[in-house]
Tab-separated table of C-alpha atoms in Angstrom:
chain	number	residue	atom	x	y	z
O	1	MET	CA	71.816	53.752	38.440
O	2	ASN	CA	72.958	56.453	35.819
O	3	SER	CA	69.917	57.164	33.561
O	4	SER	CA	71.827	55.238	30.469
O	5	ASP	CA	71.569	52.388	32.241
O	6	TYR	CA	67.540	52.868	33.088
O	7	ASN	CA	67.079	53.834	30.025
O	8	LEU	CA	68.500	50.909	28.249
O	9	GLU	CA	66.396	48.538	30.877
O	10	TYR	CA	63.584	50.098	30.070
O	11	PHE	CA	64.242	50.003	25.881
O	12	ARG	CA	64.880	46.147	26.915
O	13	PHE	CA	61.606	45.629	28.492
O	14	ILE	CA	59.350	47.711	25.832
O	15	ARG	CA	61.187	45.956	23.232
O	16	ASP	CA	60.813	42.134	24.596
O	17	GLU	CA	56.631	43.277	24.862
O	18	ILE	CA	57.100	44.350	21.057
O	19	THR	CA	58.153	40.922	20.518
O	20	LYS	CA	55.918	38.795	22.437
O	21	ARG	CA	53.233	41.032	20.483
O	22	ILE	CA	53.967	40.175	17.520
O	23	GLN	CA	54.703	36.915	18.139
O	24	THR	CA	51.010	36.992	19.217
O	25	HIS	CA	49.865	38.736	16.208
O	26	TYR	CA	50.813	35.778	14.113
O	27	ARG	CA	49.031	33.095	16.230
O	28	MET	CA	46.192	34.831	15.872
O	29	VAL	CA	45.569	35.293	12.435
O	30	PHE	CA	46.213	31.532	12.026
O	31	ALA	CA	43.586	31.252	14.532
O	32	LYS	CA	41.477	33.446	12.241
O	33	ILE	CA	41.962	31.349	9.265
O	34	ILE	CA	41.710	28.056	11.053
O	35	ILE	CA	38.671	28.555	12.768
O	36	VAL	CA	36.868	30.578	10.398
O	37	GLY	CA	37.366	28.157	7.778
O	38	ALA	CA	36.222	25.280	10.517
O	39	LEU	CA	33.227	27.391	10.868
O	40	LEU	CA	32.300	27.761	7.744
O	41	ALA	CA	32.664	24.384	6.840
O	42	PHE	CA	30.585	23.194	9.350
O	43	LEU	CA	27.714	25.482	8.676
O	44	LEU	CA	28.120	25.009	4.747
O	45	LYS	CA	27.759	21.186	5.684
O	46	GLY	CA	24.220	22.129	6.625
O	47	THR	CA	24.203	19.432	9.808
O	48	CYS	CA	22.771	21.751	12.202
O	49	ASN	CA	19.492	24.033	11.975
O	50	ILE	CA	20.370	27.557	12.209
O	51	PRO	CA	17.885	29.893	10.408
O	52	VAL	CA	20.508	32.660	9.368
O	53	SER	CA	23.020	32.178	6.367
O	54	PRO	CA	25.852	29.883	6.812
O	55	TYR	CA	28.513	33.185	5.678
O	56	VAL	CA	27.228	35.626	8.475
O	57	ILE	CA	28.532	34.037	11.234
O	58	PRO	CA	31.899	33.452	9.883
O	59	SER	CA	32.101	36.399	8.774
O	60	ILE	CA	31.319	38.774	11.806
O	61	PHE	CA	33.595	35.779	13.699
O	62	ALA	CA	36.897	36.930	11.203
O	63	LEU	CA	35.699	41.048	11.580
O	64	LEU	CA	35.735	40.485	15.446
O	65	MET	CA	39.050	39.004	14.855
O	66	ASP	CA	40.202	41.724	12.919
O	67	VAL	CA	39.336	43.677	15.470
O	68	ILE	CA	41.368	42.119	18.382
O	69	ILE	CA	44.423	41.484	15.738
O	70	LEU	CA	44.252	45.491	14.721
O	71	GLU	CA	44.128	46.504	18.563
O	72	ASN	CA	47.266	44.449	18.973
O	73	LEU	CA	48.867	46.173	15.714
O	74	GLY	CA	48.117	49.329	17.217
O	75	TRP	CA	49.683	48.949	20.589
O	76	ILE	CA	52.820	47.494	19.010
O	77	ARG	CA	53.274	49.777	16.514
O	78	SER	CA	52.790	52.830	18.816
O	79	ALA	CA	55.419	51.122	21.601
O	80	GLY	CA	57.838	51.037	19.012
O	81	ALA	CA	57.135	55.000	17.963
O	82	TYR	CA	57.366	55.510	21.434
O	83	VAL	CA	60.918	53.580	21.724
O	84	LYS	CA	61.870	55.751	18.738
O	85	LYS	CA	60.853	59.242	20.092
O	86	ASN	CA	62.311	58.982	24.039
O	87	ILE	CA	64.695	56.155	23.931
O	88	GLU	CA	66.077	55.772	20.448
O	89	ASP	CA	66.384	59.787	19.561
O	90	ILE	CA	68.534	59.637	22.950
O	91	ASP	CA	72.003	58.945	22.597
O	92	LEU	CA	72.779	55.642	23.894
O	93	PRO	CA	74.679	53.269	22.515
O	94	ILE	CA	71.658	50.676	21.586
O	95	ILE	CA	70.777	48.878	17.498
O	96	LYS	CA	68.286	52.241	16.705
O	97	TRP	CA	65.443	49.634	14.921
O	98	GLU	CA	62.710	51.541	15.260
O	99	HIS	CA	64.770	54.546	13.844
O	100	ASP	CA	66.821	53.001	11.324
O	101	PHE	CA	64.158	50.245	9.994
O	102	ALA	CA	60.395	49.900	11.576
O	103	GLN	CA	59.505	53.175	11.222
O	104	THR	CA	61.421	55.010	9.264
O	105	GLY	CA	60.981	58.043	7.190
O	106	GLY	CA	57.425	58.053	9.637
O	107	GLU	CA	56.563	55.520	7.785
O	108	TRP	CA	55.938	52.020	9.766
O	109	ALA	CA	57.760	49.146	7.594
O	110	CYS	CA	56.121	46.269	9.459
O	111	PHE	CA	52.790	45.833	8.264
O	112	GLY	CA	51.398	48.139	6.142
O	113	PRO	CA	47.482	48.489	5.548
O	114	LEU	CA	47.406	47.616	1.919
O	115	GLY	CA	48.976	44.337	2.728
O	116	TYR	CA	46.721	43.836	5.993
O	117	ILE	CA	43.412	44.184	4.078
O	118	LEU	CA	44.343	42.272	0.924
O	119	GLY	CA	46.049	39.359	2.682
O	120	VAL	CA	44.170	38.897	6.321
O	121	TRP	CA	41.234	41.633	6.317
O	122	ILE	CA	39.069	40.436	3.058
O	123	ILE	CA	38.479	37.462	5.032
O	124	GLY	CA	35.243	38.435	6.403
O	125	PRO	CA	33.826	40.866	3.575
O	126	VAL	CA	34.225	38.329	1.416
O	127	LEU	CA	32.004	36.244	3.629
O	128	GLY	CA	29.678	39.191	4.162
O	129	LEU	CA	29.371	39.345	0.039
O	130	ALA	CA	28.621	35.914	-0.409
O	131	ASN	CA	25.886	36.135	2.042
O	132	LEU	CA	24.604	38.911	0.158
O	133	CYS	CA	24.646	37.468	-3.228
O	134	PHE	CA	23.793	33.401	-2.499
O	135	THR	CA	21.615	33.416	0.910
O	136	LEU	CA	20.634	36.412	2.271
O	137	ASP	CA	16.759	36.478	2.633
O	138	PRO	CA	14.519	39.702	2.699
O	139	GLN	CA	11.748	38.262	5.142
O	140	ASN	CA	13.912	36.494	7.564
O	141	LYS	CA	14.733	39.732	10.467
O	142	VAL	CA	17.614	37.894	12.262
O	143	ASP	CA	19.211	36.754	8.969
O	144	LEU	CA	18.808	40.821	8.184
O	145	PHE	CA	19.720	42.070	11.669
O	146	LEU	CA	23.286	40.414	11.362
O	147	PHE	CA	23.722	41.355	7.820
O	148	VAL	CA	23.546	44.991	9.312
O	149	ILE	CA	26.022	43.759	11.930
O	150	ASP	CA	28.128	42.383	9.392
O	151	CYS	CA	28.429	45.532	7.550
O	152	TYR	CA	28.818	47.743	10.241
O	153	MET	CA	31.436	45.375	11.486
O	154	VAL	CA	33.721	45.660	8.332
O	155	ALA	CA	33.209	49.495	7.889
O	156	TYR	CA	34.573	49.569	12.187
O	157	SER	CA	37.478	47.078	10.845
O	158	LEU	CA	38.480	49.295	7.965
O	159	TRP	CA	39.042	52.288	9.978
O	160	LEU	CA	40.429	50.695	12.255
O	161	VAL	CA	42.727	49.121	9.800
O	162	MET	CA	43.551	52.786	8.932
O	163	LYS	CA	43.672	54.433	12.323
O	164	ASN	CA	46.155	51.451	13.404
O	165	ILE	CA	48.112	50.412	10.367
O	166	GLY	CA	47.909	53.635	8.343
O	167	GLY	CA	48.668	56.826	8.020
O	168	LYS	CA	51.723	58.641	9.386
O	169	ASN	CA	51.216	58.797	13.246
O	170	PRO	CA	50.666	55.951	15.552
O	171	PRO	CA	47.086	56.328	17.238
O	172	MET	CA	48.851	56.102	20.707
O	173	ILE	CA	52.321	58.184	20.802
O	174	SER	CA	50.647	61.780	20.593
O	175	ASN	CA	49.870	61.130	24.235
O	176	THR	CA	52.740	60.599	25.615
O	177	ARG	CA	55.594	62.586	27.452
O	178	GLN	CA	59.170	62.521	26.752
O	179	SER	CA	60.910	59.846	29.649
O	180	PRO	CA	61.459	62.149	32.610
O	181	ILE	CA	65.210	60.772	32.703
O	182	SER	CA	66.065	61.524	29.056
O	183	PRO	CA	67.831	65.195	28.547
O	184	LYS	CA	65.961	68.387	28.021
């Protein structure tokens, strides 16, 4: 097998993985919205006796889902950058998707930080804000503890948005080496 055939197979494998992770991304976002909405509706109905705000538990759950979604997006972006750097920059008869579209000019075109923040991420912070404005009981230590966890999760997930989606350099590509079969 010559190096072009090997690189084409390698390219196919990584592109398949990227495609599967993008499909998983959309399923996770949809699941987040449905589960958080159902959890919020259940807790607001008031049929269970939980001694905490009905907003804080869905907020924490939404932000935990964001962590999973953002780690997946970071992997997608890094895999695309790896393809661009180590496969598409080699003279191969392939469509240079990452080079010409997804990561052209060093900017990632697939998912932007502002779109993610305003479209998906904002659910958790809005629920946390509703907790703060409407139901936070400063005398309830469990409620305060969960509010502190919620604030931490807001900050951590926002940091992940900027790390995995924003910025010029994908998070994991800087540690990769050049393809061993590429011409030097």
